[in-house]
Amino acid sequence: MSLPFRLIYSNDYFLPIGAHVFPAQKYRMIHDRLLATHEATEDDFIAPKPASHDDVRLVHGAGYVDRLLHGELSPQEELQMELPYSPELVKAFWLSAGGSILAAERALVDGICVNIGGGFHHAHPDHGEGFCMIHDVAIAIRKMQKAGRIRRAMTVDCDVHDGNGTAAIFPPKHRSARPLPSVSAAQVKSTVSGDPSSTELDVFTISLHQANNYPAYKPPSSIDVNLPDGIGDAEYLSWLDQALSSGLRSFSPELLCYIAGADPYAEDQLGGLALTIDGLNQRDRLVFEVAKARGIPVMVTYAGGYARNVQDTVTIHVNTILAAKEIWEGKQ
Ligand SMILES: [Zn+2]
């Protein structure tokens, strides 16, 4: 083994969606790049099992789950999901959700675990949308809570698109206007989520996203950072730093779910921010350093990434693993 933590991966993460802006082959490309560059060996990877239907129902309504399993989505539901339905696609999403469950379990043991998949943060309890059928991260959180492994989780969503599904599944318990210190025209909404030592099951959601992008309606997260178009590395990192500090002042998670979308990248086809590959690497390092310093286990999922050159998307995702390796090996 080459890494101080495990990678969750299966060749069956491939999404059978035909010609599509979502690069369904990226998961295999990440796996192959890690092996080709000797950054990982085959025994660094663990293959997941699919989530059970009961696991999926921890987050999603029984009616929606039945329609998925029996191929009974309405044409409108399929359009909203923006993916062509097939039973094979259902299998791939169930497997990704199983991968995120396994990543959460391994993160609690090893301190960090990366699911080379998942991060389907637009899926809602009763419908899929924005290339997301079911919400693997929410399923993993609910499963860990149900098993008594954790009570409090925090999602840190750095995909360029708002985590609307996450916010819909875990609506903030208390809303109050507590803006972060203002360094730009970006708008920040913050909420306080009670006593950090509470034993209540609770999920604190942070979403940093481009304000002027999908989805049109952005339900409130615990902290929303609505970024203006075109911001670059320095401003983004400053906002992330403030959001993490603010969140961890008011909430003490036992698991941090990092949704490491590659689409804030300047060359992304569906994003309108201007981060560099190096800036995205600094973003990953910031999240990891903050979590590790506080002893908070981290599970990583990959979400979006639509760079004009798919190799850039692969590089950004591979770099996330290399950043984690450096930090968890203590070679900072
Ligand atoms: Zn995205």
GROMACS .gro file of C-alpha atoms and ligand atoms in nm:
model
  333
    1MET     CA    1   0.000   0.000   0.000
    2SER     CA    2   0.117   0.351  -0.085
    3LEU     CA    3  -0.138   0.561   0.102
    4PRO     CA    4  -0.211   0.614   0.473
    5PHE     CA    5  -0.586   0.574   0.403
    6ARG     CA    6  -0.806   0.380   0.162
    7LEU     CA    7  -0.970   0.473  -0.166
    8ILE     CA    8  -1.317   0.345  -0.246
    9TYR     CA    9  -1.361   0.256  -0.611
   10SER     CA   10  -1.532   0.022  -0.856
   11ASN     CA   11  -1.518   0.003  -1.235
   12ASP     CA   12  -1.897  -0.011  -1.208
   13TYR     CA   13  -1.908   0.354  -1.094
   14PHE     CA   14  -1.922   0.428  -1.467
   15LEU     CA   15  -2.256   0.595  -1.543
   16PRO     CA   16  -2.415   0.451  -1.859
   17ILE     CA   17  -2.547   0.783  -1.991
   18GLY     CA   18  -2.413   0.792  -2.346
   19ALA     CA   19  -2.282   1.119  -2.489
   20HIS     CA   20  -2.325   1.363  -2.199
   21VAL     CA   21  -2.147   1.665  -2.051
   22PHE     CA   22  -2.089   1.458  -1.735
   23PRO     CA   23  -1.761   1.267  -1.798
   24ALA     CA   24  -1.877   0.925  -1.682
   25GLN     CA   25  -1.533   0.782  -1.752
   26LYS     CA   26  -1.358   1.014  -1.504
   27TYR     CA   27  -1.371   0.765  -1.216
   28ARG     CA   28  -1.181   0.500  -1.408
   29MET     CA   29  -0.937   0.763  -1.538
   30ILE     CA   30  -0.858   0.873  -1.180
   31HIS     CA   31  -0.804   0.510  -1.075
   32ASP     CA   32  -0.581   0.443  -1.376
   33ARG     CA   33  -0.379   0.765  -1.334
   34LEU     CA   34  -0.306   0.684  -0.968
   35LEU     CA   35  -0.176   0.341  -1.068
   36ALA     CA   36   0.020   0.466  -1.371
   37THR     CA   37   0.202   0.729  -1.163
   38HIS     CA   38   0.260   0.480  -0.878
   39GLU     CA   39   0.081   0.712  -0.635
   40ALA     CA   40  -0.137   0.414  -0.541
   41THR     CA   41  -0.127   0.038  -0.575
   42GLU     CA   42  -0.420  -0.198  -0.627
   43ASP     CA   43  -0.439  -0.275  -0.256
   44ASP     CA   44  -0.504   0.090  -0.171
   45PHE     CA   45  -0.849   0.049  -0.327
   46ILE     CA   46  -1.151  -0.114  -0.165
   47ALA     CA   47  -1.454  -0.213  -0.373
   48PRO     CA   48  -1.790  -0.107  -0.229
   49LYS     CA   49  -2.114  -0.301  -0.210
   50PRO     CA   50  -2.435  -0.135  -0.329
   51ALA     CA   51  -2.639   0.047  -0.068
   52SER     CA   52  -2.944  -0.152   0.043
   53HIS     CA   53  -3.291  -0.028  -0.047
   54ASP     CA   54  -3.343   0.039   0.325
   55ASP     CA   55  -3.027   0.254   0.329
   56VAL     CA   56  -3.160   0.458   0.037
   57ARG     CA   57  -3.496   0.496   0.214
   58LEU     CA   58  -3.319   0.663   0.510
   59VAL     CA   59  -3.315   0.973   0.287
   60HIS     CA   60  -3.552   0.913  -0.003
   61GLY     CA   61  -3.927   0.858  -0.004
   62ALA     CA   62  -4.049   0.501  -0.058
   63GLY     CA   63  -4.253   0.613  -0.361
   64TYR     CA   64  -3.952   0.767  -0.536
   65VAL     CA   65  -3.734   0.465  -0.457
   66ASP     CA   66  -4.004   0.231  -0.597
   67ARG     CA   67  -4.035   0.437  -0.916
   68LEU     CA   68  -3.658   0.412  -0.963
   69LEU     CA   69  -3.647   0.039  -0.897
   70HIS     CA   70  -3.940  -0.037  -1.126
   71GLY     CA   71  -3.858   0.203  -1.408
   72GLU     CA   72  -4.164   0.417  -1.344
   73LEU     CA   73  -4.024   0.770  -1.349
   74SER     CA   74  -4.245   1.013  -1.538
   75PRO     CA   75  -4.088   1.179  -1.845
   76GLN     CA   76  -4.080   1.500  -1.643
   77GLU     CA   77  -3.891   1.333  -1.356
   78GLU     CA   78  -3.637   1.197  -1.603
   79LEU     CA   79  -3.595   1.540  -1.763
   80GLN     CA   80  -3.540   1.699  -1.424
   81MET     CA   81  -3.273   1.439  -1.340
   82GLU     CA   82  -3.101   1.528  -1.671
   83LEU     CA   83  -2.987   1.167  -1.711
   84PRO     CA   84  -3.133   0.891  -1.933
   85TYR     CA   85  -3.299   0.638  -1.701
   86SER     CA   86  -3.197   0.274  -1.715
   87PRO     CA   87  -3.188  -0.009  -1.459
   88GLU     CA   88  -2.807  -0.009  -1.505
   89LEU     CA   89  -2.797   0.357  -1.406
   90VAL     CA   90  -2.991   0.275  -1.087
   91LYS     CA   91  -2.729   0.010  -1.008
   92ALA     CA   92  -2.444   0.255  -1.058
   93PHE     CA   93  -2.604   0.510  -0.822
   94TRP     CA   94  -2.678   0.246  -0.557
   95LEU     CA   95  -2.313   0.139  -0.580
   96SER     CA   96  -2.190   0.499  -0.542
   97ALA     CA   97  -2.408   0.535  -0.233
   98GLY     CA   98  -2.263   0.212  -0.094
   99GLY     CA   99  -1.920   0.360  -0.165
  100SER     CA  100  -2.000   0.672   0.035
  101ILE     CA  101  -2.128   0.460   0.324
  102LEU     CA  102  -1.802   0.264   0.318
  103ALA     CA  103  -1.603   0.589   0.293
  104ALA     CA  104  -1.779   0.723   0.603
  105GLU     CA  105  -1.703   0.400   0.793
  106ARG     CA  106  -1.338   0.403   0.690
  107ALA     CA  107  -1.301   0.774   0.765
  108LEU     CA  108  -1.409   0.706   1.123
  109VAL     CA  109  -1.134   0.442   1.148
  110ASP     CA  110  -0.848   0.597   0.946
  111GLY     CA  111  -0.919   0.971   0.984
  112ILE     CA  112  -0.988   1.016   0.613
  113CYS     CA  113  -1.127   0.818   0.323
  114VAL     CA  114  -1.191   0.916  -0.039
  115ASN     CA  115  -1.478   0.776  -0.243
  116ILE     CA  116  -1.366   0.809  -0.607
  117GLY     CA  117  -1.728   0.877  -0.694
  118GLY     CA  118  -2.040   1.016  -0.529
  119GLY     CA  119  -2.114   1.372  -0.421
  120PHE     CA  120  -2.457   1.370  -0.587
  121HIS     CA  121  -2.567   1.677  -0.396
  122HIS     CA  122  -2.863   1.784  -0.614
  123ALA     CA  123  -3.072   1.474  -0.536
  124HIS     CA  124  -3.379   1.554  -0.324
  125PRO     CA  125  -3.585   1.324  -0.098
  126ASP     CA  126  -3.853   1.273  -0.363
  127HIS     CA  127  -3.680   1.344  -0.692
  128GLY     CA  128  -3.348   1.351  -0.873
  129GLU     CA  129  -3.211   1.650  -1.057
  130GLY     CA  130  -2.892   1.795  -1.204
  131PHE     CA  131  -2.727   1.458  -1.292
  132CYS     CA  132  -2.803   1.324  -0.941
  133MET     CA  133  -3.043   1.033  -0.880
  134ILE     CA  134  -2.991   0.968  -0.508
  135HIS     CA  135  -2.794   1.160  -0.244
  136ASP     CA  136  -2.508   0.928  -0.148
  137VAL     CA  137  -2.359   1.164   0.112
  138ALA     CA  138  -2.688   1.212   0.296
  139ILE     CA  139  -2.746   0.836   0.289
  140ALA     CA  140  -2.400   0.778   0.441
  141ILE     CA  141  -2.466   1.036   0.716
  142ARG     CA  142  -2.807   0.892   0.804
  143LYS     CA  143  -2.663   0.539   0.806
  144MET     CA  144  -2.378   0.638   1.043
  145GLN     CA  145  -2.626   0.816   1.270
  146LYS     CA  146  -2.866   0.522   1.269
  147ALA     CA  147  -2.583   0.284   1.359
  148GLY     CA  148  -2.489   0.513   1.650
  149ARG     CA  149  -2.145   0.579   1.501
  150ILE     CA  150  -2.192   0.958   1.492
  151ARG     CA  151  -2.447   1.214   1.602
  152ARG     CA  152  -2.328   1.530   1.428
  153ALA     CA  153  -2.200   1.566   1.072
  154MET     CA  154  -2.097   1.868   0.867
  155THR     CA  155  -2.109   1.890   0.490
  156VAL     CA  156  -1.855   2.121   0.324
  157ASP     CA  157  -1.970   2.155  -0.036
  158CYS     CA  158  -1.715   2.318  -0.266
  159ASP     CA  159  -1.875   2.217  -0.595
  160VAL     CA  160  -1.941   2.532  -0.801
  161HIS     CA  161  -2.314   2.456  -0.787
  162ASP     CA  162  -2.524   2.507  -0.475
  163GLY     CA  163  -2.589   2.193  -0.268
  164ASN     CA  164  -2.965   2.228  -0.297
  165GLY     CA  165  -3.042   1.862  -0.232
  166THR     CA  166  -2.829   1.860   0.082
  167ALA     CA  167  -3.005   2.173   0.209
  168ALA     CA  168  -3.347   2.023   0.132
  169ILE     CA  169  -3.264   1.699   0.317
  170PHE     CA  170  -3.102   1.874   0.616
  171PRO     CA  171  -3.282   2.207   0.659
  172PRO     CA  172  -3.103   2.431   0.910
  173LYS     CA  173  -3.260   2.412   1.255
  174HIS     CA  174  -3.209   2.773   1.347
  175ARG     CA  175  -3.185   3.061   1.108
  176SER     CA  176  -3.032   3.390   1.206
  177ALA     CA  177  -2.865   3.668   1.015
  178ARG     CA  178  -2.501   3.636   1.111
  179PRO     CA  179  -2.305   3.749   0.809
  180LEU     CA  180  -1.938   3.660   0.790
  181PRO     CA  181  -1.693   3.950   0.776
  182SER     CA  182  -1.738   4.101   0.435
  183VAL     CA  183  -1.440   4.104   0.200
  184SER     CA  184  -1.630   4.132  -0.126
  185ALA     CA  185  -1.971   4.168  -0.277
  186ALA     CA  186  -2.041   3.803  -0.202
  187GLN     CA  187  -2.343   3.742   0.013
  188VAL     CA  188  -2.319   3.514   0.310
  189LYS     CA  189  -2.604   3.374   0.511
  190SER     CA  190  -2.514   3.201   0.832
  191THR     CA  191  -2.715   3.016   1.088
  192VAL     CA  192  -2.631   2.891   1.431
  193SER     CA  193  -2.700   2.529   1.505
  194GLY     CA  194  -2.715   2.518   1.879
  195ASP     CA  195  -2.487   2.373   2.139
  196PRO     CA  196  -2.181   2.202   1.986
  197SER     CA  197  -2.188   1.939   2.259
  198SER     CA  198  -2.555   1.853   2.206
  199THR     CA  199  -2.629   1.482   2.178
  200GLU     CA  200  -2.907   1.549   1.927
  201LEU     CA  201  -2.866   1.407   1.575
  202ASP     CA  202  -2.774   1.706   1.366
  203VAL     CA  203  -2.624   1.800   1.032
  204PHE     CA  204  -2.462   2.137   0.959
  205THR     CA  205  -2.440   2.229   0.593
  206ILE     CA  206  -2.190   2.466   0.429
  207SER     CA  207  -2.218   2.546   0.059
  208LEU     CA  208  -1.976   2.768  -0.134
  209HIS     CA  209  -2.116   2.819  -0.481
  210GLN     CA  210  -2.148   3.059  -0.769
  211ALA     CA  211  -2.460   3.267  -0.705
  212ASN     CA  212  -2.538   3.311  -1.074
  213ASN     CA  213  -2.558   2.942  -1.168
  214TYR     CA  214  -2.780   2.634  -1.139
  215PRO     CA  215  -2.997   2.573  -0.939
  216ALA     CA  216  -3.219   2.880  -0.972
  217TYR     CA  217  -3.377   2.820  -0.630
  218LYS     CA  218  -3.118   2.766  -0.359
  219PRO     CA  219  -3.275   2.652  -0.032
  220PRO     CA  220  -3.089   2.781   0.274
  221SER     CA  221  -2.791   2.585   0.405
  222SER     CA  222  -2.652   2.646   0.754
  223ILE     CA  223  -2.391   2.865   0.581
  224ASP     CA  224  -2.428   2.976   0.222
  225VAL     CA  225  -2.149   3.162   0.047
  226ASN     CA  226  -2.299   3.302  -0.272
  227LEU     CA  227  -1.992   3.384  -0.477
  228PRO     CA  228  -1.992   3.642  -0.754
  229ASP     CA  229  -1.896   3.539  -1.108
  230GLY     CA  230  -1.533   3.506  -1.200
  231ILE     CA  231  -1.358   3.511  -0.863
  232GLY     CA  232  -1.011   3.358  -0.844
  233ASP     CA  233  -0.802   3.159  -0.600
  234ALA     CA  234  -0.724   3.417  -0.330
  235GLU     CA  235  -1.077   3.543  -0.284
  236TYR     CA  236  -1.226   3.192  -0.293
  237LEU     CA  237  -0.980   3.061  -0.034
  238SER     CA  238  -1.051   3.356   0.191
  239TRP     CA  239  -1.425   3.283   0.179
  240LEU     CA  240  -1.370   2.914   0.241
  241ASP     CA  241  -1.148   2.988   0.538
  242GLN     CA  242  -1.411   3.216   0.688
  243ALA     CA  243  -1.695   2.971   0.626
  244LEU     CA  244  -1.502   2.686   0.790
  245SER     CA  245  -1.403   2.900   1.088
  246SER     CA  246  -1.754   3.029   1.133
  247GLY     CA  247  -1.909   2.683   1.099
  248LEU     CA  248  -1.668   2.516   1.339
  249ARG     CA  249  -1.719   2.792   1.596
  250SER     CA  250  -2.088   2.711   1.617
  251PHE     CA  251  -2.088   2.337   1.547
  252SER     CA  252  -1.866   2.048   1.645
  253PRO     CA  253  -1.900   1.763   1.391
  254GLU     CA  254  -1.791   1.402   1.438
  255LEU     CA  255  -1.764   1.356   1.062
  256LEU     CA  256  -1.688   1.611   0.792
  257CYS     CA  257  -1.824   1.527   0.447
  258TYR     CA  258  -1.617   1.715   0.192
  259ILE     CA  259  -1.785   1.746  -0.149
  260ALA     CA  260  -1.481   1.825  -0.362
  261GLY     CA  261  -1.631   1.929  -0.696
  262ALA     CA  262  -1.375   2.009  -0.965
  263ASP     CA  263  -1.603   2.261  -1.136
  264PRO     CA  264  -1.493   2.590  -0.972
  265TYR     CA  265  -1.203   2.553  -1.220
  266ALA     CA  266  -1.156   2.840  -1.467
  267GLU     CA  267  -1.180   2.604  -1.767
  268ASP     CA  268  -1.503   2.438  -1.656
  269GLN     CA  269  -1.788   2.428  -1.908
  270LEU     CA  270  -2.063   2.454  -1.645
  271GLY     CA  271  -1.889   2.682  -1.396
  272GLY     CA  272  -1.828   3.056  -1.393
  273LEU     CA  273  -1.550   3.093  -1.137
  274ALA     CA  274  -1.180   3.127  -1.220
  275LEU     CA  275  -0.986   2.900  -0.988
  276THR     CA  276  -0.660   2.746  -1.108
  277ILE     CA  277  -0.560   2.383  -1.061
  278ASP     CA  278  -0.317   2.502  -0.794
  279GLY     CA  279  -0.590   2.706  -0.623
  280LEU     CA  280  -0.816   2.400  -0.612
  281ASN     CA  281  -0.531   2.205  -0.455
  282GLN     CA  282  -0.495   2.477  -0.190
  283ARG     CA  283  -0.870   2.452  -0.132
  284ASP     CA  284  -0.840   2.079  -0.061
  285ARG     CA  285  -0.542   2.134   0.168
  286LEU     CA  286  -0.728   2.402   0.364
  287VAL     CA  287  -1.024   2.172   0.432
  288PHE     CA  288  -0.795   1.883   0.526
  289GLU     CA  289  -0.564   2.088   0.748
  290VAL     CA  290  -0.854   2.241   0.939
  291ALA     CA  291  -1.021   1.903   0.991
  292LYS     CA  292  -0.703   1.717   1.083
  293ALA     CA  293  -0.594   1.986   1.331
  294ARG     CA  294  -0.929   1.942   1.507
  295GLY     CA  295  -0.929   1.563   1.486
  296ILE     CA  296  -1.242   1.553   1.270
  297PRO     CA  297  -1.264   1.249   1.036
  298VAL     CA  298  -1.314   1.342   0.671
  299MET     CA  299  -1.494   1.155   0.397
  300VAL     CA  300  -1.442   1.290   0.046
  301THR     CA  301  -1.672   1.260  -0.256
  302TYR     CA  302  -1.609   1.407  -0.601
  303ALA     CA  303  -1.933   1.560  -0.737
  304GLY     CA  304  -1.900   1.763  -1.059
  305GLY     CA  305  -1.618   1.853  -1.295
  306TYR     CA  306  -1.670   1.946  -1.661
  307ALA     CA  307  -1.336   2.087  -1.774
  308ARG     CA  308  -1.298   2.137  -2.149
  309ASN     CA  309  -1.012   1.890  -2.124
  310VAL     CA  310  -1.123   1.594  -1.913
  311GLN     CA  311  -0.759   1.535  -1.816
  312ASP     CA  312  -0.776   1.857  -1.611
  313THR     CA  313  -1.077   1.723  -1.419
  314VAL     CA  314  -0.882   1.404  -1.351
  315THR     CA  315  -0.578   1.604  -1.236
  316ILE     CA  316  -0.789   1.811  -0.995
  317HIS     CA  317  -0.946   1.497  -0.844
  318VAL     CA  318  -0.612   1.311  -0.823
  319ASN     CA  319  -0.457   1.614  -0.654
  320THR     CA  320  -0.722   1.590  -0.381
  321ILE     CA  321  -0.589   1.244  -0.293
  322LEU     CA  322  -0.227   1.361  -0.305
  323ALA     CA  323  -0.305   1.654  -0.074
  324ALA     CA  324  -0.469   1.416   0.172
  325LYS     CA  325  -0.168   1.186   0.149
  326GLU     CA  326   0.076   1.465   0.235
  327ILE     CA  327  -0.131   1.591   0.521
  328TRP     CA  328  -0.214   1.254   0.675
  329GLU     CA  329   0.148   1.143   0.642
  330GLY     CA  330   0.245   1.461   0.826
  331LYS     CA  331   0.468   1.586   0.543
  332GLN     CA  332   0.315   1.933   0.530
  333ZN      ZN  333  -2.132   2.104  -0.995
   0.00000   0.00000   0.00000
